[in-house]
């Protein structure tokens, strides 16, 4: 695979997780010139992070499903698609031009079709002390395990809910590491709303996997269900976690507090292009409006995988293939001999999505962990804006997240709202007593990732661009 | 604090963090190397000066910003370690002056 970049491609896929790898393999196999751009040092996305380089590849620590990532990487390699890792996409335009930064140099390339496969990020978990060293997300700790074989030391406490939390707990136990406690935050009433969807979930491949995982962790770790009012306590480093369970306030000494409240689509890039999004009242997040092939409101731009709405790694793959297949039909009609049939992809997607409604309801995070009750809790980690400040801004007339920027700089730090956006939307909606959709989101603009001025300045300039700013 | 599993092969990349020599494993990101070497934080925040450590490890939270080989505001969770790399913990808004 050559790593010299061209300036034009048929298909540019952004993100080398399951959806991106699968989409690119389909389009490249049909003879379309395909490039996959990915920010991480090696392919796999977050779910198969470091799958080609993990020091644990020969062990059973990470489990069998992790190996699926290797199949996808091999499939991509055989397809002839060009994979470019360690490359940041900082802009995509409506004209399908992609701005990238690679080895400290900026570059522009164009494509006839673009697939955004930017995956998911962990939902913000705004509680007192969540910015303290010693507190990180479960996903972050799992990345350290996958890519570097690192395990947390001392008193390790996991808090939150969702499949990833249980998977990581099982992986830690596989690795011989110990967990002091798991503070489970699943609200009791979630079970009631999930029960009608249980029969479908029984048919899901995730059912038996999940059940075995839960049983194994529950046998070996102290589980504290119904944890509320969780707070990280410490001065310059976490020392303890404080919470309420069964009406009792408990304090546990902690060295590592790992937080998780599920995942949400990573929509920054799609939003910056102007792709239309809608608030998903079940998954409690913004999701791009797209058809079954991932086609969005902008011609030529498709979304696939968790970035199009949380669906899990196996479904993400199928969504990637469907997006790829549609592009093959559009651009290379007739050269689809090797492509999977649309019908078989749909079947496979259905198989992996069956029972999703159960998981979405069971693991819907409680309001108190999405919208902090305590006014002193930091909501925007970058600009250190508290829930109380946001509430006050609403009271004096601020209507939405975008306007909030000029009130408080909230969402204007380097993370560009990734770690506060969902909280801010829901917090402002609750304070105004309107739906999140009515409150909206930050207006996002490129560059969606930081790029140095020197890099921007080194980009080739067209005559038109020059004459637009130069006065004779 | 994080520790390397015994099953993981020997470390072999040398770099410096705030002048202190540390060893990392090829394939580590700077953030992983920092945590493995026992650093509890990587920067002080731009607004209040509070200590911060890597939080997401996937390039979205920007809490792992450090100065790498003279360039500030680098996301240490995305940059792989390289032999001879010079990393400085980031203090406040600006990278420390060399």
XYZ file of C-alpha atoms in Angstrom:
570
model
C 0.000 0.000 0.000
C 1.616 3.227 -1.150
C 1.288 6.156 1.167
C 1.814 8.979 -1.297
C -1.458 10.859 -1.472
C -3.258 11.894 -4.607
C -5.397 14.991 -4.794
C -8.467 13.255 -6.218
C -10.205 10.053 -5.189
C -13.471 8.419 -6.072
C -14.256 7.748 -2.428
C -12.847 9.218 0.782
C -13.783 7.376 3.974
C -13.167 9.160 7.256
C -12.541 6.796 10.127
C -10.996 3.309 10.143
C -13.365 1.631 12.578
C -15.710 -1.189 11.569
C -18.008 1.001 9.415
C -15.192 2.808 7.630
C -13.120 -0.308 6.968
C -16.144 -2.199 5.638
C -17.372 0.673 3.445
C -13.939 1.214 1.906
C -13.418 -2.481 1.216
C -16.671 -2.588 -0.772
C -15.924 0.486 -2.892
C -12.263 -0.403 -3.500
C -13.122 -3.974 -4.530
C -15.444 -2.553 -7.175
C -12.506 -0.680 -8.637
C -13.221 2.720 -7.153
C -10.149 4.604 -5.996
C -10.689 4.704 -2.246
C -8.789 6.366 0.584
C -9.390 5.788 4.304
C -8.256 8.618 6.557
C -7.849 7.908 10.265
C -6.580 9.888 13.195
C -5.224 6.992 15.232
C -1.771 5.490 14.784
C -3.286 2.217 13.490
C -6.656 1.046 12.115
C -9.562 -0.441 14.076
C -11.369 2.571 15.458
C -12.054 2.536 19.178
C -13.744 -0.855 19.366
C -10.826 -2.594 17.627
C -8.277 -0.052 18.801
C -4.678 -1.151 18.135
C -5.914 -4.498 16.813
C -2.845 -4.830 14.562
C -0.354 -3.738 17.212
C -1.791 -4.747 20.598
C 0.702 -6.329 22.984
C -2.179 -8.554 24.127
C -2.970 -10.021 20.715
C -1.736 -13.463 21.695
C -3.636 -13.526 24.992
C -7.286 -14.129 25.848
C -7.567 -10.867 27.790
C -9.554 -8.872 25.245
C -11.944 -11.634 24.177
C -12.865 -13.194 20.831
C -14.944 -10.346 19.409
C -11.872 -8.098 19.377
C -10.286 -10.335 16.743
C -13.029 -9.396 14.290
C -11.113 -6.162 13.797
C -8.216 -8.086 12.253
C -10.526 -9.645 9.647
C -11.742 -6.186 8.701
C -8.220 -4.785 8.404
C -7.144 -7.757 6.241
C -10.256 -7.356 4.091
C -9.365 -3.707 3.569
C -5.769 -4.550 2.680
C -6.908 -7.080 0.069
C -9.405 -4.611 -1.404
C -6.731 -2.216 -2.626
C -8.040 0.763 -0.655
C -5.369 3.143 0.578
C -5.267 3.391 4.374
C -3.694 6.535 5.791
C -3.349 6.476 9.591
C -2.161 9.194 11.988
C -3.955 11.718 9.808
C -6.416 14.267 11.100
C -9.331 15.475 9.026
C -9.984 19.073 10.051
C -12.500 20.036 7.403
C -14.919 18.630 4.849
C -16.782 21.000 2.549
C -20.123 20.699 0.784
C -18.071 20.577 -2.407
C -16.534 17.333 -1.111
C -13.093 18.758 -0.455
C -11.284 17.242 2.538
C -8.710 19.151 4.586
C -6.198 16.889 6.298
C -3.161 17.261 8.496
C -0.465 14.632 8.366
C 3.040 14.675 9.842
C 2.529 18.367 10.647
C 1.573 19.305 7.079
C -1.820 20.337 5.781
C -3.201 19.148 2.489
C -6.471 19.229 0.552
C -7.940 16.389 -1.445
C -11.243 15.910 -3.181
C -13.533 12.955 -3.668
C -16.675 12.121 -5.614
C -18.246 10.548 -2.542
C -17.424 10.868 1.152
C -18.333 8.430 3.907
C -18.194 9.814 7.437
C -17.457 6.898 9.749
C -16.461 8.912 12.789
C -17.944 6.487 15.305
C -19.004 7.211 18.827
C -17.661 8.975 21.863
C -18.452 8.378 25.493
C -21.277 10.477 26.797
C -20.267 13.243 29.191
C -20.588 12.195 32.856
C -20.636 15.553 34.641
C -20.326 14.927 38.380
C -18.419 16.798 41.090
C -14.695 16.175 40.640
C -14.843 14.588 37.173
C -11.937 16.753 36.037
C -9.576 15.448 38.748
C -6.502 13.436 37.779
C -7.270 9.808 38.567
C -10.699 10.072 36.945
C -11.031 8.942 33.356
C -13.577 7.184 31.200
C -13.918 3.412 31.066
C -13.221 3.649 27.345
C -9.978 5.514 28.024
C -8.815 2.821 30.433
C -9.772 0.175 27.892
C -7.713 1.936 25.234
C -4.723 1.841 27.578
C -5.281 -1.897 27.995
C -5.699 -2.625 24.290
C -2.903 -0.493 22.923
C -0.348 -0.603 25.722
C -1.254 -3.485 28.036
C -1.750 -1.078 30.951
C -4.044 -1.801 33.893
C -5.151 0.577 36.671
C -3.511 0.051 40.072
C -4.691 0.341 43.656
C -8.343 0.832 44.453
C -10.167 0.766 41.115
C -13.827 1.755 41.008
C -16.007 1.695 37.902
C -19.173 3.788 37.871
C -22.053 4.039 35.451
C -23.840 1.683 33.119
C -23.767 0.102 29.685
C -22.233 -2.841 27.824
C -18.751 -1.315 27.608
C -18.485 -1.032 31.376
C -19.152 -4.749 31.819
C -16.910 -5.738 28.944
C -13.987 -3.760 30.335
C -14.587 -5.177 33.825
C -14.408 -8.693 32.367
C -11.237 -7.844 30.455
C -9.603 -6.513 33.627
C -10.463 -9.744 35.411
C -9.085 -11.732 32.447
C -5.872 -9.767 32.840
C -5.661 -10.713 36.519
C -6.311 -7.164 37.676
C -8.649 -6.367 40.530
C -11.684 -4.099 40.812
C -12.665 -2.695 44.184
C -16.296 -2.030 43.243
C -18.706 -1.257 40.443
C -21.200 1.516 41.182
C -24.144 0.670 38.982
C -26.308 3.624 38.037
C -29.031 1.912 35.997
C -32.301 3.450 37.198
C -34.706 0.796 38.461
C -37.533 1.998 36.229
C -35.379 1.407 33.128
C -36.035 -2.295 33.534
C -39.770 -1.678 33.337
C -39.537 0.286 30.113
C -37.107 -2.253 28.637
C -39.126 -5.385 29.459
C -41.492 -5.151 26.448
C -38.393 -5.328 24.237
C -36.904 -8.296 26.044
C -38.396 -10.980 23.749
C -36.636 -9.430 20.742
C -33.417 -9.139 22.713
C -33.564 -12.856 23.490
C -32.986 -13.416 19.768
C -29.983 -11.089 19.657
C -26.472 -12.545 19.422
C -25.661 -10.080 22.195
C -28.028 -11.800 24.619
C -25.941 -14.843 25.490
C -22.664 -12.921 25.213
C -23.978 -10.246 27.560
C -25.442 -12.653 30.030
C -22.217 -14.636 30.359
C -20.219 -11.442 30.772
C -22.486 -10.072 33.492
C -22.506 -13.344 35.379
C -18.732 -13.610 35.329
C -18.171 -10.063 36.581
C -20.921 -10.276 39.196
C -19.375 -13.398 40.672
C -16.062 -11.728 41.270
C -16.677 -8.042 41.869
C -18.591 -6.144 44.532
C -21.533 -4.510 42.747
C -23.305 -1.555 44.348
C -26.580 -1.107 42.446
C -28.684 2.019 42.356
C -25.778 4.375 43.016
C -26.794 8.035 42.956
C -25.162 11.384 43.773
C -21.722 10.154 42.769
C -18.857 12.564 43.421
C -15.097 12.295 42.975
C -13.346 13.692 46.019
C -9.798 15.011 46.100
C -7.650 18.078 45.902
C -5.127 17.689 43.137
C -5.763 13.957 42.686
C -8.756 11.744 43.344
C -8.789 10.294 46.851
C -12.261 8.888 47.237
C -15.602 8.445 45.615
C -18.713 9.468 47.517
C -22.169 8.251 46.585
C -25.543 7.213 47.915
C -26.809 3.651 47.605
C -29.965 2.309 49.244
C -30.374 5.565 51.110
C -26.935 5.323 52.694
C -24.030 7.646 51.971
C -20.885 5.649 51.243
C -17.305 6.777 50.756
C -14.714 4.510 49.162
C -11.006 5.325 48.897
C -10.077 5.365 45.221
C -6.937 5.537 43.109
C -8.682 5.226 39.759
C -12.313 6.148 39.157
C -13.497 5.030 35.722
C -16.735 6.577 34.452
C -19.125 5.434 31.749
C -22.689 6.404 30.799
C -22.844 4.823 27.362
C -21.824 6.303 24.051
C -23.230 8.856 21.617
C -22.524 9.559 17.937
C -19.448 11.679 17.278
C -21.152 14.258 15.083
C -18.705 17.177 15.075
C -17.485 16.673 11.528
C -20.959 15.967 10.076
C -22.391 19.029 11.809
C -19.552 21.240 10.616
C -20.420 20.350 7.011
C -24.038 21.281 7.630
C -25.527 17.782 7.594
C -29.009 17.971 9.123
C -29.343 16.384 12.552
C -32.238 15.500 14.784
C -32.450 14.946 18.547
C -32.955 11.253 19.290
C -35.214 11.127 22.343
C -34.440 7.453 23.045
C -30.658 7.445 22.678
C -30.587 11.011 24.033
C -28.203 12.423 21.474
C -28.015 14.184 18.117
C -27.991 11.949 15.096
C -27.633 12.816 11.433
C -30.739 12.363 9.307
C -29.850 9.630 6.834
C -31.446 6.895 4.743
C -30.568 3.196 4.974
C -27.485 3.780 2.812
C -26.373 6.543 5.122
C -27.056 9.286 2.569
C -27.450 12.630 4.323
C -29.009 15.986 3.481
C -25.829 16.888 1.589
C -25.373 15.242 -1.824
C -22.330 12.977 -1.912
C -21.955 12.732 1.862
C -22.946 9.543 3.662
C -22.656 8.531 7.313
C -22.098 4.981 8.523
C -21.665 3.157 11.804
C -22.205 4.522 15.291
C -21.760 8.053 13.955
C -25.150 7.611 12.295
C -26.806 6.498 15.561
C -25.532 3.996 18.103
C -25.842 0.461 16.745
C -22.758 -1.484 17.921
C -19.698 -2.729 16.031
C -21.288 -5.573 14.059
C -24.197 -3.477 12.817
C -21.753 -0.668 12.049
C -19.963 -2.992 9.653
C -23.190 -3.740 7.771
C -24.097 -0.064 7.619
C -20.648 0.622 6.200
C -21.144 -2.028 3.522
C -24.577 -0.679 2.611
C -23.128 2.833 2.247
C -20.291 1.436 0.136
C -22.650 -0.592 -2.017
C -24.803 2.426 -2.811
C -21.715 4.346 -3.882
C -20.641 1.438 -6.087
C -24.070 1.465 -7.734
C -23.838 5.223 -8.273
C -20.275 5.455 -9.532
C -19.358 2.064 -10.907
C -22.617 0.581 -12.105
C -22.011 -2.931 -13.419
C -18.749 -3.514 -11.560
C -20.412 -4.967 -8.498
C -19.602 -8.623 -9.100
C -17.748 -9.042 -5.823
C -20.021 -6.873 -3.736
C -22.372 -8.452 -1.189
C -26.043 -8.342 -2.079
C -28.124 -5.589 -0.624
C -30.565 -8.129 0.697
C -27.974 -10.147 2.595
C -26.602 -6.959 4.141
C -30.048 -5.912 5.265
C -30.605 -9.329 6.811
C -27.324 -9.175 8.631
C -28.026 -5.652 9.848
C -31.402 -6.777 11.183
C -29.781 -9.676 13.003
C -27.348 -7.385 14.827
C -29.912 -4.687 15.542
C -32.617 -6.918 16.896
C -33.219 -6.139 20.528
C -31.389 -2.811 20.314
C -34.526 -1.214 21.761
C -33.987 -3.280 24.904
C -30.409 -2.100 25.401
C -31.307 1.516 24.581
C -33.986 1.508 27.270
C -32.204 -0.555 29.887
C -29.048 1.529 29.662
C -30.610 4.939 29.210
C -28.570 7.100 31.586
C -30.401 8.720 34.493
C -31.182 12.430 34.289
C -28.964 13.274 37.270
C -25.883 11.979 35.419
C -26.721 13.900 32.261
C -27.857 17.193 33.764
C -26.029 17.953 37.018
C -28.313 18.963 39.886
C -25.404 20.546 41.741
C -24.744 24.045 40.335
C -21.046 23.816 41.182
C -20.387 20.911 38.778
C -18.197 21.768 35.798
C -20.070 21.235 32.539
C -17.546 22.613 30.027
C -14.205 21.099 30.996
C -12.176 23.310 28.651
C -13.515 26.698 29.723
C -14.431 25.477 33.223
C -18.039 26.622 33.035
C -20.387 25.269 35.718
C -23.982 24.056 35.535
C -24.963 27.023 37.711
C -23.455 29.494 35.259
C -25.364 27.898 32.380
C -28.620 27.998 34.375
C -28.020 31.648 35.212
C -27.395 32.473 31.546
C -30.725 30.860 30.629
C -32.476 32.869 33.336
C -31.175 36.133 31.935
C -32.368 35.276 28.443
C -29.844 32.996 26.731
C -31.849 30.651 24.505
C -29.477 28.034 23.151
C -25.964 26.581 23.134
C -24.805 28.772 20.298
C -25.724 31.980 22.065
C -24.242 30.554 25.251
C -20.814 30.812 23.658
C -20.939 34.589 23.794
C -22.270 34.544 27.348
C -19.761 32.135 28.865
C -17.296 30.838 26.228
C -18.942 27.484 26.981
C -18.060 25.015 24.214
C -15.371 27.280 22.773
C -12.343 25.478 24.166
C -10.198 23.041 22.214
C -12.663 20.132 22.459
C -15.236 22.215 20.555
C -18.159 21.006 22.594
C -17.448 17.290 22.346
C -17.388 16.906 26.138
C -20.124 19.408 27.026
C -22.480 19.663 24.060
C -24.993 17.008 25.066
C -25.066 18.256 28.644
C -25.532 21.860 27.575
C -28.394 21.030 25.209
C -30.247 19.019 27.840
C -29.463 21.438 30.652
C -30.749 24.442 28.708
C -33.796 22.505 27.512
C -34.634 21.483 31.089
C -34.176 25.020 32.362
C -36.327 26.461 29.571
C -38.831 23.578 29.845
C -38.666 22.878 26.117
C -37.498 19.883 24.058
C -33.787 19.526 23.275
C -34.618 19.866 19.571
C -35.925 23.386 20.241
C -32.721 24.364 22.049
C -30.427 23.068 19.299
C -26.688 22.627 19.378
C -23.499 24.633 18.900
C -22.862 25.791 15.373
C -19.702 23.948 14.485
C -17.214 25.199 11.956
C -14.008 23.942 10.444
C -11.295 23.419 11.445
C -12.939 20.772 13.638
C -9.519 19.752 14.962
C -6.688 22.159 15.772
C -4.263 22.941 13.015
C -1.356 25.366 13.177
C -1.468 28.659 11.293
C 1.719 27.622 9.513
C -0.068 24.535 8.191
C -3.040 26.555 6.975
C -0.775 29.119 5.376
C 1.152 26.447 3.503
C -1.945 25.269 1.623
C -1.963 25.959 -2.107
C -3.998 29.064 -2.957
C -6.184 29.383 -6.006
C -6.225 32.626 -8.034
C -9.844 33.108 -7.024
C -9.017 32.806 -3.321
C -6.150 35.253 -3.703
C -8.125 37.872 -5.610
C -10.898 37.658 -3.030
C -8.662 39.162 -0.354
C -5.941 41.073 -2.207
C -6.630 44.684 -3.183
C -4.491 46.160 -5.934
C -1.627 4.972 38.499
C -1.296 2.375 35.758
C 1.076 -0.565 35.435
C 2.137 -2.716 32.525
C 0.866 -6.301 32.469
C 3.561 -8.921 32.867
C 2.574 -10.458 29.512
C 3.665 -7.296 27.704
C 7.129 -7.373 26.178
C 9.997 -5.165 27.269
C 9.884 -1.442 26.721
C 12.430 0.013 24.369
C 11.755 3.619 23.370
C 13.508 6.336 25.416
C 12.031 9.785 25.764
C 12.120 12.645 28.252
C 9.221 14.127 30.129
C 10.081 17.444 31.756
C 13.719 16.378 31.429
C 13.190 13.082 33.217
C 14.200 10.053 31.134
C 11.496 7.398 30.785
C 11.126 4.183 28.840
C 8.070 3.390 26.766
C 6.878 0.571 24.585
C 6.786 1.038 20.815
C 3.108 1.544 19.999
C 2.463 3.601 23.126
C 1.025 7.028 22.669
C 2.703 9.816 24.631
C -0.288 9.879 27.013
C 0.021 6.136 27.672
C 3.777 6.444 28.237
C 3.210 9.297 30.643
C 0.680 7.351 32.712
C 2.808 4.189 32.617
C 5.767 6.198 33.929
C 3.712 7.286 36.933
C 2.874 10.844 35.956
C -0.455 11.676 37.583
C -1.218 14.697 35.435
C -0.104 16.167 32.132
C -1.040 19.819 32.292
C -2.625 22.616 34.260
C -5.835 24.023 32.877
C -5.963 27.266 30.930
C -8.606 28.958 33.077
C -8.061 28.047 36.752
C -4.701 26.306 36.600
C -6.171 23.054 37.945
C -4.275 19.830 37.347
C -5.592 17.682 34.507
C -4.806 14.195 33.249
C -5.765 12.274 30.089
C -9.515 11.634 30.281
C -10.796 10.091 27.018
C -7.656 8.647 25.359
C -9.346 8.917 21.970
C -8.705 12.453 20.839
C -11.941 14.155 21.845
C -11.467 15.716 25.313
C -8.217 17.656 24.833
C -7.294 17.214 28.478
C -4.061 15.410 27.551
C -2.490 18.436 25.868
C 1.299 18.637 26.250
C 4.238 20.235 24.537
C 6.042 17.780 22.232
C 9.411 18.721 20.727
C 8.663 22.406 21.112
C 5.089 22.368 19.790
C 2.405 23.105 22.376
C -1.200 21.915 22.572
C -0.448 18.470 21.131
C -2.972 15.746 21.923
C -0.698 13.271 23.653
C -3.236 10.450 23.303
C -2.883 10.591 19.510
C 0.889 10.968 19.141
C 2.965 7.768 19.179
C 6.214 7.846 21.186
C 9.444 8.242 19.268
C 13.030 7.706 20.363
C 14.514 10.925 21.748
C 11.202 12.757 21.984
C 11.132 15.712 24.398
C 7.819 16.140 26.174
C 7.004 19.019 28.506
C 3.927 19.067 30.689
C 1.788 21.999 29.614
C 1.236 24.810 32.070
C -1.800 27.007 31.640
C -2.575 28.588 28.310
C 0.843 28.718 26.812
C 3.540 26.175 26.284
C 6.521 26.763 28.581
C 9.252 28.842 27.033
C 12.315 26.744 26.340
